[in-house]
XYZ file of C-alpha atoms in Angstrom:
263
model
C 70.218 151.413 50.249
C 73.230 153.550 50.182
C 76.271 152.558 52.399
C 77.895 155.608 53.881
C 80.975 155.708 56.028
C 80.605 157.746 59.012
C 83.639 158.537 61.649
C 81.614 160.863 63.756
C 82.713 160.777 67.379
C 85.990 158.982 66.245
C 89.308 160.072 67.184
C 92.040 159.847 64.427
C 95.811 160.847 64.519
C 97.520 161.243 61.266
C 101.228 161.881 61.292
C 103.083 163.706 58.779
C 99.878 165.513 58.116
C 101.232 168.958 57.471
C 101.097 168.550 53.645
C 100.524 166.438 50.569
C 99.007 162.877 51.316
C 98.916 163.117 55.041
C 97.064 166.700 54.723
C 94.683 164.721 52.327
C 93.866 161.687 54.595
C 93.428 164.246 57.298
C 90.819 166.284 55.558
C 88.895 163.381 54.414
C 88.420 161.736 57.906
C 87.439 165.074 58.892
C 85.127 165.443 56.359
C 83.484 161.863 57.490
C 83.161 163.238 60.907
C 85.919 162.500 62.906
C 88.031 164.422 65.268
C 91.636 164.771 64.074
C 94.856 165.244 65.379
C 97.693 166.583 63.110
C 101.016 165.640 63.881
C 104.207 167.091 61.849
C 107.541 168.589 62.853
C 106.627 171.664 60.735
C 104.476 173.745 63.137
C 103.126 176.260 60.317
C 102.223 173.442 58.054
C 100.577 171.567 60.687
C 98.557 174.565 61.491
C 97.796 175.135 58.014
C 96.056 171.777 57.739
C 94.201 172.440 61.481
C 92.552 175.593 59.471
C 91.657 173.382 56.336
C 90.120 171.172 58.604
C 88.251 173.489 60.733
C 86.613 174.935 57.616
C 84.865 171.778 56.912
C 82.856 172.438 60.239
C 83.029 168.835 61.107
C 84.626 167.161 63.867
C 87.339 168.880 65.942
C 91.036 169.506 65.205
C 94.341 170.554 66.557
C 98.012 170.137 65.762
C 100.915 168.643 67.751
C 104.453 169.322 67.099
C 107.550 166.973 67.018
C 110.080 164.760 65.833
C 108.864 161.521 65.191
C 112.674 160.143 65.017
C 113.075 160.574 68.740
C 111.135 157.886 70.897
C 110.561 160.504 73.595
C 108.929 162.973 71.165
C 106.793 160.198 70.054
C 105.642 159.414 73.258
C 104.816 162.992 74.202
C 103.042 163.452 70.946
C 100.609 160.584 71.028
C 100.202 161.379 74.736
C 99.085 164.698 74.191
C 96.745 163.527 71.034
C 95.352 160.930 73.336
C 94.375 163.286 76.246
C 93.183 166.132 73.612
C 91.022 163.789 71.997
C 89.682 161.501 74.472
C 91.494 158.277 73.232
C 92.614 157.155 69.799
C 90.651 155.006 67.432
C 92.546 155.334 64.225
C 96.392 156.307 63.693
C 97.406 156.677 60.112
C 101.424 156.729 59.961
C 102.081 158.621 56.944
C 105.648 159.877 57.823
C 108.505 158.722 55.130
C 110.477 160.249 52.607
C 113.518 159.964 50.513
C 115.708 162.563 52.419
C 118.281 164.745 50.879
C 120.270 162.094 49.761
C 118.020 159.163 49.318
C 118.223 158.934 45.496
C 121.648 157.074 45.010
C 122.640 153.797 43.699
C 123.374 150.831 45.967
C 127.468 151.589 45.163
C 126.766 155.244 46.337
C 124.585 154.459 49.706
C 127.089 154.886 52.356
C 126.254 154.399 56.274
C 124.824 157.721 56.705
C 122.519 157.788 53.662
C 120.965 154.278 55.221
C 120.699 155.504 58.540
C 118.790 158.422 56.972
C 116.428 156.606 55.177
C 115.629 153.939 57.672
C 115.176 156.402 60.329
C 112.743 158.463 58.141
C 110.615 155.516 57.225
C 111.021 152.321 58.823
C 111.908 153.861 62.516
C 109.342 156.570 62.779
C 106.625 154.154 61.860
C 107.906 151.600 64.314
C 108.089 154.272 67.106
C 104.678 155.555 66.599
C 103.331 152.044 66.442
C 104.530 151.224 69.718
C 102.580 154.389 71.077
C 99.602 154.095 69.318
C 98.957 150.499 70.182
C 99.902 151.441 74.064
C 96.800 153.756 73.854
C 94.225 151.576 71.964
C 95.058 148.864 73.969
C 93.237 150.745 76.875
C 90.109 150.592 75.054
C 90.553 147.160 73.392
C 90.293 148.521 69.846
C 91.720 150.408 67.287
C 92.933 150.510 63.841
C 96.555 151.401 62.650
C 97.276 152.119 58.927
C 100.926 152.529 57.598
C 101.663 154.343 54.661
C 103.990 152.120 52.428
C 105.227 152.203 48.813
C 104.554 151.160 45.510
C 108.533 150.730 45.066
C 108.447 147.773 47.672
C 106.435 145.367 44.903
C 109.345 145.716 42.160
C 113.125 146.344 42.050
C 113.661 150.088 42.439
C 116.802 151.114 41.075
C 118.464 154.602 42.863
C 115.581 154.300 45.382
C 116.884 150.954 47.071
C 117.112 152.242 50.457
C 113.798 153.641 50.329
C 112.107 150.547 48.847
C 113.673 148.359 51.540
C 112.690 150.816 54.490
C 109.197 150.797 53.250
C 109.220 146.974 52.635
C 110.100 146.956 56.215
C 107.065 148.518 56.952
C 105.348 145.803 54.938
C 106.648 143.211 57.378
C 106.285 145.008 60.323
C 102.617 145.500 59.535
C 101.606 141.738 59.325
C 104.098 141.492 62.527
C 102.130 143.543 64.385
C 98.739 142.591 63.035
C 99.634 139.324 64.808
C 100.887 140.979 68.080
C 97.976 143.635 68.525
C 95.315 141.402 67.151
C 94.194 139.828 70.688
C 94.396 143.554 71.877
C 91.398 144.476 69.339
C 93.646 146.448 67.047
C 93.815 145.892 63.191
C 97.137 146.881 61.498
C 96.993 147.485 57.682
C 99.673 148.800 55.101
C 98.598 151.063 51.933
C 100.757 151.882 49.098
C 100.352 154.573 46.509
C 102.289 154.795 43.037
C 103.699 158.045 41.981
C 101.500 160.637 43.414
C 100.606 164.151 42.345
C 101.881 166.097 45.338
C 103.067 169.713 45.140
C 106.700 168.274 45.282
C 106.226 165.710 42.148
C 104.332 168.717 40.388
C 107.266 171.294 40.956
C 109.903 168.148 40.002
C 108.562 166.582 37.101
C 107.768 168.295 33.858
C 104.811 167.438 31.861
C 106.806 164.695 29.552
C 108.058 162.993 32.881
C 104.565 163.011 33.984
C 102.931 161.749 30.857
C 105.336 158.936 30.601
C 104.455 157.727 34.459
C 100.782 157.599 33.469
C 101.347 155.689 30.260
C 103.494 153.130 32.250
C 100.675 151.990 34.302
C 97.524 150.060 33.394
C 94.775 152.543 34.230
C 97.050 155.564 32.299
C 96.929 157.800 35.337
C 99.111 159.094 38.205
C 97.804 158.642 41.925
C 95.876 161.587 43.335
C 96.937 162.727 46.771
C 93.153 161.871 47.850
C 93.544 157.967 46.691
C 95.163 156.800 50.099
C 92.605 158.883 51.789
C 89.722 157.356 50.607
C 91.396 153.847 51.188
C 92.293 154.768 54.746
C 88.685 155.949 55.593
C 87.126 152.691 54.113
C 89.652 150.410 55.969
C 89.385 152.518 59.113
C 85.567 151.784 59.288
C 83.423 148.782 60.361
C 82.994 147.708 56.797
C 86.717 146.199 56.758
C 86.260 145.361 60.408
C 87.450 141.383 59.217
C 90.697 142.743 57.334
C 94.254 142.778 59.107
C 97.896 142.401 58.500
C 97.146 143.347 54.622
C 99.066 145.463 51.963
C 96.902 147.510 49.946
C 97.898 149.019 46.629
C 96.444 152.310 45.286
C 98.929 152.878 42.186
C 96.821 152.530 39.137
C 98.081 148.994 38.630
C 101.895 149.949 38.409
C 102.911 146.720 40.022
C 101.265 144.742 37.287
C 103.177 146.596 34.390
C 106.512 145.234 32.864
C 107.034 148.840 31.961
C 108.790 150.928 34.334
C 108.290 154.453 34.809
C 110.965 156.999 34.264
C 113.506 157.205 37.373
C 113.665 159.508 39.470
């Protein structure tokens, strides 16, 4: 008998869903029947995602715009999402980026650079989880999925700030799994390898992409749908006994002794 994952009637919030991996995660939850709140600080990008989800003719969707680095805005966004959805069953925290100065050696990482990369990764995740858990505790159930990075599994020259901030998310995930578990909330982390987003396609030439593909066991780059498929599974009852874990969808890059070309 085939096993199908059906999230019909579930209420899902995806942060950073205006493009790339976040948009793909939102789309795959919608395809599984969920109602989806699209959170992003870019109103135009968030609306593009909502229109994409509406075309799927599955659950309902809408956008909520705000800056997740400010706690009051985070609280407002999740309050609005919960009110419109009728509660939050699943939250995927996808916000995270290098920032304008994120690619630097440790000797070049000054206080501003450190604050920037920590705010845009660890801080926004922590603030989001706080609001999500408050809403989920009202129903006594929920799943929080944090997007981490494969850079947390190995040394990351010129990406130390980003890797450290994402590694902080891994630890935060474990601690939250312990604290939130008695409330019926599962907390998980997922991590891609270098992913073929629009930004990567524009930034890397064909030779760089080929070198990255050849540096891992599966000889492929992560696709934007990889984390979406993983999220849909982990949020389902098929994974109801799993919490506090990091799941890598990186084509085995963490197993390879051969490092991909530096960004």
